[in-house]
């Protein structure tokens, strides 16, 4: 390969001007490579395919390609790195040659190859002739011509020429180099750490005393790695503008940059820097935005996009860290401060501070203080309004005029309000009694005192002056007990008069006293609700009161709430006592309660006997005594006095007892009893019992209590037989239903505790239709040909049922004689007034036997020693018995299980003759005959010889037609011909006396002579093989 590369320039020089390639074609190959390769490849790849250029005129076609040129790139490439090479030899080669076309596609055939070589030779001679008059132009090429590299990246540049023997060449650039690879007409150099925005490397070669140059352009880009959003103000007033500024230092080129300012995901402003100089780097975007309430706690950010997709690279994006904006609105009005004008030392008073128009109100700060004492307010928010409440407490050191301050702060601004508060000291007055608990007749002194600046008054009588006490003396009596004294003190503070008071009570000691106002002598309570017994006595100390029955019985719990019962009623003695003495009083307690009707005084049920005298009386309990009245339901008249009891007095009565505490009502059911009585409607004199109906005789007797009824037969078949009676509804017992009941006269006796009664009942018995196997057999048999009759079907029942039979699904024709079509299923209905009984009858028709088929198999010829079978089929009902009669001397005859088939194996002459098949049943016998003849071997030889001679003398088709037609006419069959032609000709019904061996048959009726003329003839020609 090295010698071929070195020889290539010499061959080009020898070819002269005519061997040069067209410059335009070479340039187009280079241009296609520049578009195919992406910019800023790290390293070039070695050449892979041969660069094919169009040839002009008679150019020489066997010129080797310039080393380093390929179809993917028209510039030479350095070899790949050692890491990609498969051997040291590959790493040492400076240039990989273009592969031949044969490496990329299948090789041509030898003939085509010889033709191509001849064509190449002709073109080479033409190129040699043109080389004397044509001269190739020389050029230098630099790839890539234009490259875009990330700042700090690297790039391989390929510098090449088509000069066959360049004197020298190189690559001029100010960029750093990392490695260089060379060839005869190419140079590859790697540039690293490319940071200049734009540089123009120059590729040059010295060729034929001329300098060939190619100039390129390398530009760098830098991703937007730093996107900075200028910090926002800590607080921004709502309605004022603020500035958003975004900086992207160093990113570029600027013309490919786009900056977007965002509020959350919302785009505020977007600017593209298209049209900026290519060397420009970095960008700044500034916007003025109006602050809104919605912007509070909103995140602002900046999105930078470097779009290098038009240059074959991607889209590079980066976003700044979000900046949070806090907006606020603060009302220009001062807070509203609500505080007391006066504040007493040691007291607690509420203060409040409110301000509207705050946003966000939750982030506002409140300072509330009394002079230098800071309060701890509770803050309440409602929309944009704020309310701060606290409790102010003053000490003695703060007495005088003090300032209460409220300051609201939001967003670095504040609003303040101040109020004056006067702190004062005003102790309560002092009221003293010389003896708070004084016995009656003792002198008591009362004194009222206040502070140094206060003016006091005792029971409205003022003291002599400020700081002076007020005094009172009295002689204690019973009426002074619990007397109250009032001490009032007044003080003037800051133009306002304040007052305080104090009270005290005098207790006078005396003996107990009881009167009707405190302990009534008579008490009346209602039973049920809880009550409290109050029996109080006056006295000091307070006396204790005790109430009990004089006989030492029950004790009343005074002053306690408890239920009132009837047992508390009675007279009690109440005693009141203290250290001064005691008092006694009798008290009567009456307990009233509503009426009550119990089962003793007013039973729920009363029983009267018809015809007796009685009265309806109910006794009720109650305090005060109740009045009782009874009224029948649905009536208004009150039952009073004696009554002559009749049945109409039975019913429900409502008795009501009434007093001042209420009323009570009760229902009393009165039952009137009487002896039994029969009624025709409820117990008829004549009754018909229907067998199987399940109905019983119903005999209901009127009487109270309900009578028991029993009916017994009297005379005849019913003598002593009990008549079952239907039970009244509802009844838990299930009555016994008789299967048979003798008719006759029955005597019914009804009895209760008030008497008995007798009635005569006549009972008749009937039954619905019934059919069974004895009266109407389910299977009946008729004989074909007999006289047609009706089905033997009868029914039992009273009255006597009528029976009708009809065939199911098929209309029954009227016939005089029985035929087989009469067989089938019939439905018989028996009907009387008590119902219908249905029964299904199956009719079978029997008939005499008839042999319907007697056949021999095979139906053709049978050789001696061959097999044949006779089949006999007969129609009969009941099924017929089959029997056979064979010729004398016929041996080895086999029969089937039902005798319907006779078979002979290895037929002999003794098997020839007449066979008879007879069918027999209970109604007759029928027979048919068939004749079988077995021929000797000489016949088969004669037939075979005749057939062979005939085949030699006559045409095959005509002779075969003549023999077949002749055989059919004579009732014969040629077995050999049937075997060869696959056809069989059955001669049933042909003439009975043809020449040759045949089989004859006839029929025989039961008891009749043979009749051969009416039979069938089967001819079987037996030939020997």
mmCIF file of N, CA and C in Angstrom, residues 701-752:
data_model
loop_
_atom_site.group_PDB
_atom_site.id
_atom_site.type_symbol
_atom_site.label_atom_id
_atom_site.label_comp_id
_atom_site.label_asym_id
_atom_site.label_seq_id
_atom_site.Cartn_x
_atom_site.Cartn_y
_atom_site.Cartn_z
ATOM 1 N N UNK A 701 -123.424 -25.692 67.090
ATOM 2 C CA UNK A 701 -124.545 -25.539 68.027
ATOM 3 C C UNK A 701 -124.350 -24.241 68.787
ATOM 4 N N UNK A 702 -125.412 -23.471 68.897
ATOM 5 C CA UNK A 702 -125.380 -22.223 69.644
ATOM 6 C C UNK A 702 -125.522 -22.523 71.125
ATOM 7 N N UNK A 703 -124.591 -21.966 71.943
ATOM 8 C CA UNK A 703 -124.633 -22.177 73.381
ATOM 9 C C UNK A 703 -123.417 -21.575 74.035
ATOM 10 N N UNK A 704 -123.530 -21.154 75.324
ATOM 11 C CA UNK A 704 -122.432 -20.615 76.098
ATOM 12 C C UNK A 704 -122.414 -21.286 77.457
ATOM 13 N N UNK A 705 -121.317 -21.917 77.833
ATOM 14 C CA UNK A 705 -120.114 -22.113 77.024
ATOM 15 C C UNK A 705 -120.400 -23.017 75.832
ATOM 16 N N UNK A 706 -119.449 -23.076 74.895
ATOM 17 C CA UNK A 706 -119.665 -23.812 73.663
ATOM 18 C C UNK A 706 -119.958 -25.275 73.976
ATOM 19 N N UNK A 707 -121.080 -25.793 73.445
ATOM 20 C CA UNK A 707 -121.441 -27.174 73.773
ATOM 21 C C UNK A 707 -120.516 -28.146 73.051
ATOM 22 N N UNK A 708 -120.420 -29.340 73.629
ATOM 23 C CA UNK A 708 -119.741 -30.440 72.950
ATOM 24 C C UNK A 708 -120.785 -31.229 72.175
ATOM 25 N N UNK A 709 -120.488 -31.600 70.919
ATOM 26 C CA UNK A 709 -121.433 -32.256 70.027
ATOM 27 C C UNK A 709 -120.878 -33.616 69.656
ATOM 28 N N UNK A 710 -121.777 -34.635 69.664
ATOM 29 C CA UNK A 710 -121.397 -35.995 69.274
ATOM 30 C C UNK A 710 -122.560 -36.597 68.513
ATOM 31 N N UNK A 711 -122.241 -37.204 67.289
ATOM 32 C CA UNK A 711 -123.262 -37.808 66.442
ATOM 33 C C UNK A 711 -122.955 -39.298 66.317
ATOM 34 N N UNK A 712 -123.947 -40.168 66.615
ATOM 35 C CA UNK A 712 -123.783 -41.627 66.588
ATOM 36 C C UNK A 712 -124.873 -42.194 65.686
ATOM 37 N N UNK A 713 -124.520 -43.244 64.861
ATOM 38 C CA UNK A 713 -125.472 -43.881 63.971
ATOM 39 C C UNK A 713 -126.556 -44.626 64.743
ATOM 40 N N UNK A 714 -127.721 -44.631 64.138
ATOM 41 C CA UNK A 714 -128.861 -45.275 64.794
ATOM 42 C C UNK A 714 -129.572 -46.149 63.768
ATOM 43 N N UNK A 715 -129.361 -47.477 63.833
ATOM 44 C CA UNK A 715 -130.035 -48.407 62.955
ATOM 45 C C UNK A 715 -129.289 -48.633 61.665
ATOM 46 N N UNK A 716 -129.543 -49.879 61.098
ATOM 47 C CA UNK A 716 -128.949 -50.209 59.811
ATOM 48 C C UNK A 716 -127.436 -50.363 59.901
ATOM 49 N N UNK A 717 -126.807 -50.081 58.766
ATOM 50 C CA UNK A 717 -125.335 -50.214 58.689
ATOM 51 C C UNK A 717 -124.618 -49.172 59.514
ATOM 52 N N UNK A 718 -125.289 -48.083 59.870
ATOM 53 C CA UNK A 718 -124.645 -47.025 60.636
ATOM 54 C C UNK A 718 -124.819 -47.193 62.133
ATOM 55 N N UNK A 719 -125.378 -48.272 62.590
ATOM 56 C CA UNK A 719 -125.646 -48.483 64.000
ATOM 57 C C UNK A 719 -124.339 -48.410 64.805
ATOM 58 N N UNK A 720 -124.331 -47.454 65.751
ATOM 59 C CA UNK A 720 -123.170 -47.303 66.630
ATOM 60 C C UNK A 720 -121.952 -46.680 65.993
ATOM 61 N N UNK A 721 -122.038 -46.289 64.726
ATOM 62 C CA UNK A 721 -120.871 -45.700 64.033
ATOM 63 C C UNK A 721 -120.841 -44.199 64.334
ATOM 64 N N UNK A 722 -119.709 -43.673 64.849
ATOM 65 C CA UNK A 722 -119.642 -42.220 65.087
ATOM 66 C C UNK A 722 -119.492 -41.455 63.762
ATOM 67 N N UNK A 723 -120.170 -40.349 63.688
ATOM 68 C CA UNK A 723 -120.082 -39.482 62.502
ATOM 69 C C UNK A 723 -119.006 -38.425 62.745
ATOM 70 N N UNK A 724 -117.882 -38.456 61.964
ATOM 71 C CA UNK A 724 -116.831 -37.447 62.182
ATOM 72 C C UNK A 724 -117.365 -36.042 61.906
ATOM 73 N N UNK A 725 -117.004 -35.149 62.804
ATOM 74 C CA UNK A 725 -117.480 -33.768 62.692
ATOM 75 C C UNK A 725 -116.312 -32.848 62.363
ATOM 76 N N UNK A 726 -116.632 -31.813 61.593
ATOM 77 C CA UNK A 726 -115.606 -30.795 61.263
ATOM 78 C C UNK A 726 -115.327 -29.962 62.502
ATOM 79 N N UNK A 727 -114.038 -29.694 62.734
ATOM 80 C CA UNK A 727 -113.648 -28.896 63.895
ATOM 81 C C UNK A 727 -113.865 -27.423 63.606
ATOM 82 N N UNK A 728 -114.205 -26.649 64.653
ATOM 83 C CA UNK A 728 -114.382 -25.197 64.421
ATOM 84 C C UNK A 728 -113.058 -24.559 64.054
ATOM 85 N N UNK A 729 -113.126 -23.503 63.261
ATOM 86 C CA UNK A 729 -111.921 -22.769 62.845
ATOM 87 C C UNK A 729 -111.632 -21.653 63.828
ATOM 88 N N UNK A 730 -110.378 -21.373 64.188
ATOM 89 C CA UNK A 730 -109.258 -22.288 63.915
ATOM 90 C C UNK A 730 -109.164 -23.331 65.005
ATOM 91 N N UNK A 731 -108.554 -24.450 64.671
ATOM 92 C CA UNK A 731 -108.403 -25.521 65.649
ATOM 93 C C UNK A 731 -107.020 -26.105 65.498
ATOM 94 N N UNK A 732 -106.304 -26.332 66.621
ATOM 95 C CA UNK A 732 -104.956 -26.902 66.509
ATOM 96 C C UNK A 732 -104.981 -28.372 66.146
ATOM 97 N N UNK A 733 -106.112 -29.060 66.386
ATOM 98 C CA UNK A 733 -106.178 -30.492 66.091
ATOM 99 C C UNK A 733 -106.519 -30.713 64.622
ATOM 100 N N UNK A 734 -105.973 -31.773 64.041
ATOM 101 C CA UNK A 734 -106.271 -32.165 62.660
ATOM 102 C C UNK A 734 -107.308 -33.262 62.704
ATOM 103 N N UNK A 735 -108.502 -33.059 62.086
ATOM 104 C CA UNK A 735 -109.545 -34.076 62.176
ATOM 105 C C UNK A 735 -109.158 -35.317 61.381
ATOM 106 N N UNK A 736 -109.725 -36.444 61.821
ATOM 107 C CA UNK A 736 -109.502 -37.717 61.123
ATOM 108 C C UNK A 736 -110.559 -37.858 60.033
ATOM 109 N N UNK A 737 -110.116 -37.998 58.772
ATOM 110 C CA UNK A 737 -111.034 -38.079 57.637
ATOM 111 C C UNK A 737 -111.233 -39.544 57.306
ATOM 112 N N UNK A 738 -112.487 -40.060 57.364
ATOM 113 C CA UNK A 738 -112.721 -41.495 57.104
ATOM 114 C C UNK A 738 -112.620 -41.807 55.626
ATOM 115 N N UNK A 739 -112.178 -43.027 55.341
ATOM 116 C CA UNK A 739 -112.151 -43.474 53.945
ATOM 117 C C UNK A 739 -113.516 -44.014 53.506
ATOM 118 N N UNK A 740 -114.312 -44.517 54.455
ATOM 119 C CA UNK A 740 -115.653 -44.999 54.159
ATOM 120 C C UNK A 740 -116.588 -44.526 55.257
ATOM 121 N N UNK A 741 -117.829 -44.264 54.882
ATOM 122 C CA UNK A 741 -118.837 -43.836 55.851
ATOM 123 C C UNK A 741 -120.167 -44.470 55.458
ATOM 124 N N UNK A 742 -120.729 -45.310 56.340
ATOM 125 C CA UNK A 742 -122.010 -45.945 55.991
ATOM 126 C C UNK A 742 -123.134 -44.925 56.045
ATOM 127 N N UNK A 743 -123.997 -44.873 55.045
ATOM 128 C CA UNK A 743 -125.132 -43.971 55.100
ATOM 129 C C UNK A 743 -126.167 -44.460 56.113
ATOM 130 N N UNK A 744 -127.042 -43.541 56.533
ATOM 131 C CA UNK A 744 -128.086 -43.893 57.490
ATOM 132 C C UNK A 744 -128.502 -42.711 58.334
ATOM 133 N N UNK A 745 -129.125 -42.996 59.502
ATOM 134 C CA UNK A 745 -129.623 -41.976 60.417
ATOM 135 C C UNK A 745 -128.655 -41.879 61.594
ATOM 136 N N UNK A 746 -128.272 -40.627 61.917
ATOM 137 C CA UNK A 746 -127.352 -40.363 63.026
ATOM 138 C C UNK A 746 -128.039 -39.432 64.015
ATOM 139 N N UNK A 747 -127.840 -39.680 65.329
ATOM 140 C CA UNK A 747 -128.392 -38.853 66.400
ATOM 141 C C UNK A 747 -127.272 -37.980 66.940
ATOM 142 N N UNK A 748 -127.463 -36.614 66.895
ATOM 143 C CA UNK A 748 -126.472 -35.651 67.376
ATOM 144 C C UNK A 748 -126.944 -35.093 68.710
ATOM 145 N N UNK A 749 -126.043 -35.118 69.727
ATOM 146 C CA UNK A 749 -126.341 -34.645 71.077
ATOM 147 C C UNK A 749 -125.384 -33.519 71.419
ATOM 148 N N UNK A 750 -125.945 -32.297 71.785
ATOM 149 C CA UNK A 750 -125.143 -31.123 72.169
ATOM 150 C C UNK A 750 -125.337 -30.891 73.653
ATOM 151 N N UNK A 751 -124.191 -30.695 74.410
ATOM 152 C CA UNK A 751 -124.273 -30.579 75.871
ATOM 153 C C UNK A 751 -123.309 -29.513 76.345
ATOM 154 N N UNK A 752 -123.762 -28.673 77.327
ATOM 155 C CA UNK A 752 -122.875 -27.820 78.117
ATOM 156 C C UNK A 752 -123.373 -27.837 79.560
#
